[in-house]
Each structure stands twice: as structure tokens, then as C-alpha cells.
PDB file of C-alpha atoms in Angstrom:
ATOM      1  CA  MET A  10      31.126 -66.921  68.999  1.00 41.00           C
ATOM      2  CA  SER A  11      27.971 -64.589  68.931  1.00 42.00           C
ATOM      3  CA  MET A  12      24.575 -65.894  67.454  1.00 35.00           C
ATOM      4  CA  MET A  13      25.490 -63.274  64.606  1.00 40.00           C
ATOM      5  CA  GLY A  14      28.468 -65.327  64.102  1.00 48.00           C
ATOM      6  CA  LYS A  15      31.058 -62.738  64.983  1.00 47.00           C
ATOM      7  CA  ILE A  16      34.547 -63.915  66.870  1.00 42.00           C
ATOM      8  CA  GLU A  17      36.065 -60.869  68.659  1.00 46.00           C
ATOM      9  CA  ALA A  18      39.399 -60.439  69.512  1.00 49.00           C
ATOM     10  CA  GLN A  19      40.543 -57.506  71.525  1.00 60.00           C
ATOM     11  CA  GLU A  20      39.386 -54.219  69.615  1.00 75.00           C
ATOM     12  CA  LEU A  21      41.268 -50.993  70.018  1.00 83.00           C
ATOM     13  CA  GLN A  22      40.142 -47.504  69.891  1.00 90.00           C
ATOM     14  CA  TRP A  23      42.700 -45.173  68.652  1.00 93.00           C
ATOM     15  CA  PHE A  24      43.172 -41.185  69.496  1.00 96.00           C
ATOM     16  CA  ALA A  25      45.717 -38.526  67.778  1.00 95.00           C
ATOM     17  CA  VAL A  26      47.425 -37.166  70.817  1.00 95.00           C
ATOM     18  CA  ARG A  27      49.659 -34.037  71.368  1.00 93.00           C
ATOM     19  CA  VAL A  28      52.691 -34.661  73.486  1.00 91.00           C
ATOM     20  CA  LYS A  29      54.527 -31.770  75.360  1.00 87.00           C
ATOM     21  CA  ARG A  30      57.274 -29.982  73.186  1.00 76.00           C
ATOM     22  CA  LYS A  31      60.357 -29.915  75.600  1.00 68.00           C
ATOM     23  CA  GLN A  32      62.702 -29.615  73.236  1.00 52.00           C
ATOM     24  CA  VAL A  33      63.590 -27.635  69.908  1.00 49.00           C
ATOM     25  CA  GLY A  34      62.516 -30.099  67.094  1.00 57.00           C
ATOM     26  CA  GLY A  35      59.639 -31.791  68.848  1.00 65.00           C
ATOM     27  CA  ILE A  36      59.537 -35.661  69.841  1.00 76.00           C
ATOM     28  CA  GLY A  37      63.127 -36.064  71.615  1.00 76.00           C
ATOM     29  CA  ARG A  38      65.000 -39.550  72.155  1.00 79.00           C
ATOM     30  CA  ALA A  39      66.599 -41.031  74.901  1.00 83.00           C
ATOM     31  CA  THR A  40      68.657 -43.958  76.283  1.00 85.00           C
ATOM     32  CA  VAL A  41      66.978 -46.680  78.115  1.00 84.00           C
ATOM     33  CA  GLY A  42      68.441 -49.652  79.949  1.00 87.00           C
ATOM     34  CA  GLY A  43      71.973 -50.978  79.376  1.00 88.00           C
ATOM     35  CA  GLU A  44      74.777 -52.126  81.611  1.00 92.00           C
ATOM     36  CA  PHE A  45      76.466 -49.322  84.110  1.00 92.00           C
ATOM     37  CA  GLU A  46      79.498 -49.367  85.812  1.00 92.00           C
ATOM     38  CA  ALA A  47      80.849 -47.424  89.034  1.00 93.00           C
ATOM     39  CA  TYR A  48      83.126 -44.811  89.003  1.00 92.00           C
ATOM     40  CA  ARG A  49      84.652 -42.139  90.986  1.00 91.00           C
ATOM     41  CA  ASP A  50      84.144 -38.187  90.706  1.00 90.00           C
ATOM     42  CA  ARG A  51      86.651 -35.612  91.102  1.00 90.00           C
ATOM     43  CA  GLU A  52      85.445 -35.238  94.686  1.00 90.00           C
ATOM     44  CA  GLY A  53      85.872 -38.956  95.354  1.00 90.00           C
ATOM     45  CA  ARG A  54      81.985 -39.658  95.495  1.00 93.00           C
ATOM     46  CA  VAL A  55      80.861 -43.123  94.139  1.00 93.00           C
ATOM     47  CA  ARG A  56      78.825 -42.695  90.738  1.00 92.00           C
ATOM     48  CA  LYS A  57      77.326 -44.746  87.846  1.00 92.00           C
ATOM     49  CA  ARG A  58      77.447 -44.184  84.583  1.00 90.00           C
ATOM     50  CA  ARG A  59      76.094 -46.186  81.322  1.00 91.00           C
ATOM     51  CA  ILE A  60      78.682 -48.226  79.448  1.00 91.00           C
ATOM     52  CA  SER A  61      79.117 -46.948  76.101  1.00 86.00           C
ATOM     53  CA  GLY A  62      77.301 -48.534  73.221  1.00 84.00           C
ATOM     54  CA  THR A  63      74.735 -50.133  75.736  1.00 89.00           C
ATOM     55  CA  GLY A  64      71.142 -49.471  76.154  1.00 86.00           C
ATOM     56  CA  THR A  65      68.354 -48.859  73.479  1.00 85.00           C
ATOM     57  CA  ARG A  66      67.432 -45.482  71.770  1.00 83.00           C
ATOM     58  CA  VAL A  67      63.907 -44.513  72.365  1.00 84.00           C
ATOM     59  CA  PHE A  68      61.412 -41.734  71.457  1.00 84.00           C
ATOM     60  CA  LEU A  69      60.883 -40.810  75.008  1.00 87.00           C
ATOM     61  CA  PRO A  70      56.963 -39.707  75.029  1.00 89.00           C
ATOM     62  CA  GLU A  71      56.260 -43.305  72.958  1.00 90.00           C
ATOM     63  CA  HIS A  72      58.378 -45.439  75.611  1.00 91.00           C
ATOM     64  CA  ILE A  73      56.649 -43.742  78.571  1.00 92.00           C
ATOM     65  CA  LEU A  74      52.944 -44.024  77.061  1.00 93.00           C
ATOM     66  CA  LYS A  75      53.843 -47.959  76.338  1.00 92.00           C
ATOM     67  CA  ARG A  76      55.173 -48.063  80.041  1.00 92.00           C
ATOM     68  CA  ALA A  77      51.929 -47.061  81.208  1.00 94.00           C
ATOM     69  CA  GLY A  78      50.186 -49.824  79.043  1.00 93.00           C
ATOM     70  CA  PHE A  79      48.847 -47.942  76.068  1.00 95.00           C
ATOM     71  CA  GLN A  80      49.090 -49.239  72.646  1.00 91.00           C
ATOM     72  CA  VAL A  81      51.560 -46.570  70.658  1.00 93.00           C
ATOM     73  CA  PHE A  82      52.010 -45.828  66.946  1.00 93.00           C
ATOM     74  CA  LEU A  83      54.486 -43.157  66.294  1.00 91.00           C
ATOM     75  CA  PRO A  84      54.508 -42.501  62.454  1.00 90.00           C
ATOM     76  CA  VAL A  85      58.246 -42.431  61.324  1.00 87.00           C
ATOM     77  CA  LYS A  86      60.133 -41.478  58.124  1.00 85.00           C
ATOM     78  CA  LYS A  87      63.651 -42.378  57.040  1.00 82.00           C
ATOM     79  CA  VAL A  88      66.286 -39.795  56.481  1.00 81.00           C
ATOM     80  CA  MET A  89      70.036 -39.533  55.953  1.00 84.00           C
ATOM     81  CA  LYS A  90      72.117 -37.705  58.345  1.00 81.00           C
ATOM     82  CA  ARG A  91      75.639 -37.430  59.473  1.00 82.00           C
ATOM     83  CA  ARG A  92      76.536 -40.077  62.405  1.00 79.00           C
ATOM     84  CA  ASN A  93      77.697 -37.106  64.502  1.00 78.00           C
ATOM     85  CA  ARG A  94      79.576 -33.675  64.169  1.00 80.00           C
ATOM     86  CA  PHE A  95      83.177 -35.291  63.979  1.00 83.00           C
ATOM     87  CA  ASN A  96      82.129 -38.037  61.597  1.00 82.00           C
ATOM     88  CA  PRO A  97      80.816 -37.442  58.209  1.00 83.00           C
ATOM     89  CA  GLU A  98      79.835 -40.863  57.427  1.00 86.00           C
ATOM     90  CA  ARG A  99      76.210 -40.698  56.614  1.00 84.00           C
ATOM     91  CA  ILE A 100      73.542 -43.333  57.987  1.00 83.00           C
ATOM     92  CA  CYS A 101      69.918 -43.697  57.805  1.00 81.00           C
ATOM     93  CA  VAL A 102      67.725 -42.879  60.841  1.00 78.00           C
ATOM     94  CA  SER A 103      64.189 -42.822  61.860  1.00 80.00           C
ATOM     95  CA  GLN A 104      62.403 -39.472  62.732  1.00 82.00           C
ATOM     96  CA  PRO A 105      58.965 -38.702  63.721  1.00 84.00           C
ATOM     97  CA  LEU A 106      57.051 -37.884  60.821  1.00 86.00           C
ATOM     98  CA  LEU A 107      54.677 -35.462  62.813  1.00 85.00           C
ATOM     99  CA  VAL A 108      56.740 -32.756  65.129  1.00 82.00           C
ATOM    100  CA  ASP A 109      54.594 -33.360  68.096  1.00 88.00           C
ATOM    101  CA  TRP A 110      51.546 -35.991  67.798  1.00 91.00           C
ATOM    102  CA  MET A 111      51.373 -39.808  67.913  1.00 92.00           C
ATOM    103  CA  PHE A 112      48.404 -42.531  68.201  1.00 95.00           C
ATOM    104  CA  VAL A 113      47.439 -43.706  71.232  1.00 96.00           C
ATOM    105  CA  GLY A 114      44.800 -46.970  71.312  1.00 93.00           C
ATOM    106  CA  TRP A 115      43.397 -48.898  74.279  1.00 93.00           C
ATOM    107  CA  PRO A 116      40.606 -51.388  74.076  1.00 89.00           C
ATOM    108  CA  VAL A 117      37.016 -50.617  73.100  1.00 85.00           C
ATOM    109  CA  GLY A 118      34.738 -50.151  76.158  1.00 87.00           C
ATOM    110  CA  GLU A 119      37.538 -49.185  78.684  1.00 90.00           C
ATOM    111  CA  ARG A 120      37.939 -45.375  79.863  1.00 89.00           C
ATOM    112  CA  ARG A 121      41.449 -44.559  80.392  1.00 93.00           C
ATOM    113  CA  TRP A 122      41.076 -40.621  79.735  1.00 93.00           C
ATOM    114  CA  HIS A 123      42.177 -39.858  83.302  1.00 93.00           C
ATOM    115  CA  GLN A 124      45.134 -41.951  82.906  1.00 93.00           C
ATOM    116  CA  LEU A 125      46.272 -40.673  79.752  1.00 94.00           C
ATOM    117  CA  MET A 126      46.027 -36.894  80.853  1.00 92.00           C
ATOM    118  CA  ALA A 127      47.771 -37.823  84.274  1.00 92.00           C
ATOM    119  CA  LEU A 128      51.157 -38.258  82.141  1.00 91.00           C
ATOM    120  CA  ASP A 129      53.417 -35.538  82.285  1.00 88.00           C
ATOM    121  CA  VAL A 130      54.181 -36.042  78.192  1.00 89.00           C
ATOM    122  CA  VAL A 131      50.617 -35.625  77.320  1.00 92.00           C
ATOM    123  CA  SER A 132      49.067 -32.137  76.426  1.00 91.00           C
ATOM    124  CA  GLY A 133      45.750 -32.800  74.630  1.00 92.00           C
ATOM    125  CA  VAL A 134      44.015 -35.020  72.431  1.00 93.00           C
ATOM    126  CA  MET A 135      42.679 -34.057  68.637  1.00 94.00           C
ATOM    127  CA  GLY A 136      38.616 -33.684  68.907  1.00 93.00           C
ATOM    128  CA  THR A 137      35.803 -31.688  67.895  1.00 91.00           C
ATOM    129  CA  GLY A 138      33.230 -29.761  69.953  1.00 89.00           C
ATOM    130  CA  GLY A 139      34.780 -30.727  73.255  1.00 87.00           C
ATOM    131  CA  HIS A 140      34.766 -34.452  72.292  1.00 90.00           C
ATOM    132  CA  PRO A 141      37.785 -36.887  71.378  1.00 93.00           C
ATOM    133  CA  VAL A 142      37.521 -38.058  67.707  1.00 93.00           C
ATOM    134  CA  ALA A 143      37.943 -41.707  67.461  1.00 92.00           C
ATOM    135  CA  ILE A 144      40.212 -42.813  64.511  1.00 90.00           C
ATOM    136  CA  PRO A 145      38.769 -46.035  62.526  1.00 82.00           C
ATOM    137  CA  GLU A 146      41.154 -49.238  62.965  1.00 77.00           C
ATOM    138  CA  ALA A 147      40.910 -49.647  59.239  1.00 73.00           C
ATOM    139  CA  ARG A 148      42.671 -46.129  58.824  1.00 81.00           C
ATOM    140  CA  MET A 149      45.098 -46.903  61.690  1.00 84.00           C
ATOM    141  CA  LEU A 150      46.124 -50.290  60.096  1.00 79.00           C
ATOM    142  CA  GLN A 151      47.211 -48.184  56.435  1.00 77.00           C
ATOM    143  CA  LEU A 152      48.993 -45.501  58.508  1.00 84.00           C
ATOM    144  CA  MET A 153      50.701 -48.528  59.665  1.00 85.00           C
ATOM    145  CA  ARG A 154      51.306 -49.737  56.615  1.00 80.00           C
ATOM    146  CA  GLN A 155      52.496 -46.770  55.038  1.00 80.00           C
ATOM    147  CA  TRP A 156      54.343 -45.147  58.067  1.00 85.00           C
ATOM    148  CA  GLY A 157      55.633 -47.714  60.370  1.00 84.00           C
ATOM    149  CA  GLY A 158      59.149 -47.765  59.304  1.00 76.00           C
ATOM    150  CA  GLY A 159      59.931 -51.420  60.509  1.00 73.00           C
ATOM    151  CA  GLN A 160      59.349 -50.082  64.408  1.00 75.00           C
ATOM    152  CA  LEU A 161      55.735 -51.489  64.972  1.00 80.00           C
ATOM    153  CA  ASP A 162      55.441 -53.729  68.335  1.00 78.00           C
ATOM    154  CA  ALA A 163      55.058 -57.318  67.617  1.00 76.00           C
ATOM    155  CA  ASN A 164      51.166 -57.091  68.428  1.00 75.00           C
ATOM    156  CA  LEU A 165      50.618 -54.308  65.879  1.00 79.00           C
ATOM    157  CA  HIS A 166      52.753 -55.830  63.368  1.00 76.00           C
ATOM    158  CA  GLN A 167      50.475 -59.062  63.893  1.00 72.00           C
ATOM    159  CA  ARG A 168      47.610 -56.901  63.084  1.00 70.00           C
ATOM    160  CA  VAL A 169      48.989 -55.106  59.776  1.00 73.00           C
ATOM    161  CA  LYS A 170      50.173 -58.400  58.340  1.00 71.00           C
ATOM    162  CA  ALA A 171      46.850 -60.394  58.965  1.00 65.00           C
ATOM    163  CA  ALA A 172      45.272 -57.941  57.146  1.00 63.00           C
ATOM    164  CA  GLN A 173      47.420 -57.719  54.138  1.00 64.00           C
ATOM    165  CA  ASP A 174      47.912 -61.529  53.870  1.00 71.00           C
ATOM    166  CA  LEU A 175      44.147 -62.414  53.116  1.00 80.00           C
ATOM    167  CA  ARG A 176      42.320 -61.747  49.805  1.00 84.00           C
ATOM    168  CA  PRO A 177      38.512 -62.715  49.017  1.00 89.00           C
ATOM    169  CA  GLY A 178      38.605 -66.459  47.775  1.00 89.00           C
ATOM    170  CA  ASP A 179      41.601 -67.229  49.968  1.00 89.00           C
ATOM    171  CA  LEU A 180      41.419 -70.331  52.450  1.00 89.00           C
ATOM    172  CA  ALA A 181      42.226 -68.851  55.976  1.00 87.00           C
ATOM    173  CA  ARG A 182      42.322 -71.056  59.439  1.00 86.00           C
ATOM    174  CA  VAL A 183      41.312 -69.820  62.806  1.00 84.00           C
ATOM    175  CA  VAL A 184      44.316 -69.647  65.170  1.00 76.00           C
ATOM    176  CA  ALA A 185      42.809 -68.784  68.634  1.00 72.00           C
ATOM    177  CA  GLY A 186      39.193 -68.290  70.130  1.00 73.00           C
ATOM    178  CA  PRO A 187      36.111 -70.573  70.322  1.00 79.00           C
ATOM    179  CA  LEU A 188      36.656 -71.868  66.705  1.00 80.00           C
ATOM    180  CA  GLN A 189      40.486 -72.502  66.814  1.00 81.00           C
ATOM    181  CA  ASP A 190      41.731 -74.761  64.193  1.00 84.00           C
ATOM    182  CA  HIS A 191      38.405 -74.341  61.858  1.00 88.00           C
ATOM    183  CA  ASP A 192      38.799 -73.031  58.024  1.00 90.00           C
ATOM    184  CA  LEU A 193      36.829 -70.304  56.291  1.00 90.00           C
ATOM    185  CA  ARG A 194      36.733 -69.093  52.939  1.00 91.00           C
ATOM    186  CA  VAL A 195      37.156 -65.287  53.013  1.00 91.00           C
ATOM    187  CA  VAL A 196      34.567 -63.084  51.282  1.00 92.00           C
ATOM    188  CA  GLU A 197      35.267 -59.574  52.312  1.00 89.00           C
ATOM    189  CA  VAL A 198      38.257 -57.791  54.114  1.00 83.00           C
ATOM    190  CA  THR A 199      37.371 -54.851  55.980  1.00 77.00           C
ATOM    191  CA  GLY A 200      40.296 -53.300  57.829  1.00 67.00           C
ATOM    192  CA  PRO A 201      40.777 -55.237  60.874  1.00 73.00           C
ATOM    193  CA  SER A 202      37.819 -57.792  60.370  1.00 81.00           C
ATOM    194  CA  VAL A 203      37.518 -60.493  57.839  1.00 86.00           C
ATOM    195  CA  LYS A 204      34.019 -61.763  56.670  1.00 89.00           C
ATOM    196  CA  GLY A 205      33.826 -65.498  55.301  1.00 90.00           C
ATOM    197  CA  LEU A 206      32.169 -68.623  55.067  1.00 92.00           C
ATOM    198  CA  MET A 207      32.781 -71.548  57.481  1.00 91.00           C
ATOM    199  CA  ALA A 208      31.620 -74.955  57.033  1.00 88.00           C
ATOM    200  CA  LEU A 209      29.833 -75.832  60.170  1.00 82.00           C
ATOM    201  CA  LEU A 210      26.543 -78.164  60.874  1.00 79.00           C
ATOM    202  CA  GLY A 211      26.234 -79.686  57.409  1.00 82.00           C
ATOM    203  CA  GLY A 212      26.074 -76.155  55.679  1.00 85.00           C
ATOM    204  CA  GLU A 213      27.922 -72.784  55.506  1.00 88.00           C
ATOM    205  CA  ILE A 214      27.569 -70.190  57.693  1.00 89.00           C
ATOM    206  CA  PRO A 215      28.629 -66.494  57.435  1.00 91.00           C
ATOM    207  CA  VAL A 216      31.009 -65.300  60.171  1.00 90.00           C
ATOM    208  CA  GLU A 217      33.320 -62.297  60.958  1.00 88.00           C
ATOM    209  CA  VAL A 218      36.455 -63.009  62.423  1.00 85.00           C
ATOM    210  CA  ARG A 219      39.356 -60.217  63.871  1.00 80.00           C
ATOM    211  CA  ALA A 220      42.104 -60.407  61.144  1.00 79.00           C
ATOM    212  CA  GLU A 221      44.853 -61.400  63.578  1.00 74.00           C
ATOM    213  CA  LEU A 222      42.934 -64.580  64.551  1.00 78.00           C
ATOM    214  CA  LEU A 223      43.614 -65.964  61.029  1.00 81.00           C
ATOM    215  CA  GLN A 224      46.563 -67.087  59.193  1.00 77.00           C
ATOM    216  CA  PRO A 225      46.559 -68.313  55.537  1.00 78.00           C
ATOM    217  CA  ALA A 226      45.255 -72.088  55.626  1.00 76.00           C
ATOM    218  CA  VAL A 227      47.728 -74.756  54.228  1.00 66.00           C
ATOM    219  CA  ARG A 228      45.983 -76.459  51.252  1.00 60.00           C
TER     220      ARG A 228
END
């Protein structure tokens, strides 16, 4: 904790990133992983193929960016569509809300532009005057709550859930960091941060804690 009473977790900076459109309809899907079997083609050569029903369907640019170590948020919407052209059954599926945009984040203080732009799936970043425009994390949490579609990674889900669960007047417990297991009374929730009062050294000290470091205290 600093002299200002602020406890930091890993704060993220977010940017709107445009991905390259390699097919009609924008961001495409692919199957990754799964189980494979060997077979011989018509010319007798040994080949491998994925066993039907195995593997995970992913949005390809999102998958590549995550593999490169970036935090990624792809807003999605739920739509009903036919299972396939041979089966009229309609199922609910997730589709990207934006045709070729997603949000990419990394820790504040790190410079990862070279790594980002070196990826073959990225075509540009939203900005003004030749400079990228960072999106406030509080705004990102709002977007994740509205358009996450139940597909957020565990760490992003925890950030969203932590900010939702606490209200002014609540008693919260610090679950990580230098003040782990101490309680505080919530005064204000401002996006990813929570301001509160903590009983220390015989008095109440104002502190500011990242929301994901807190959980409602058991009374």
C-alpha cells in the first residue's frame, strides 16, 4: 500500500483494434484442438484428420491475440439460426457484434505496440491525430456486462463480477495483496476501483482498492 492508501492490482489499458477481414461477413471462426486419427488418402499416403465432434470452435483473430498474451474482449450478440443447411432445427449461437473490431488490453506501463501490429490479423487501432485512444476501464466493464455473452475469460469475468457485487455501505474483505484478510467499508465504486474506509492503527483510514481484490465480507 502506498502513502496515499491505494492498493494496486494489474491495471489494464484497452484499445479498439481492427482486424483484417479475410472473408465475407467479418470475423471468422475455426476449430482448434481436439482428437485426431490417421487415415490413408486415395493415393495411399498417411494423413491426419480431426475426429468429428472434438475440438473447440473459436473466433480466430480473438484466439490468435490471446495466444500472443493479450487480454481480448470480443462483444457478441445471440442470434437464432439453422443448425446447418441439411437440418432445419434452429439453435442459439454467438456472433460478433461488430463486423471487424474487438478490444485488446495489456498492463498499464507496458509498450506492446510492436507485438500487436506484427500479428497478421491486425490492420489498425482506433485513434485520433495519429495516436491510439485508450478506452477507460470503467467503460470496458460496462461493455463486458452488456455484450459479454457469457464468454468472458475467467479473469475478465472476475473483474466484472467484483465491480457488480459491491455497493456503498457494504462491508468487503481484501482477498489478496498487502492487506489481505482486512475488511473495509465501501464508500464509492468507480468502475474497476473501490474507495472505502479501513480500520487500522486505532482509526479509519481511506483506501482505494482494485475491485478484483475484494469480495463481500461474511457478516
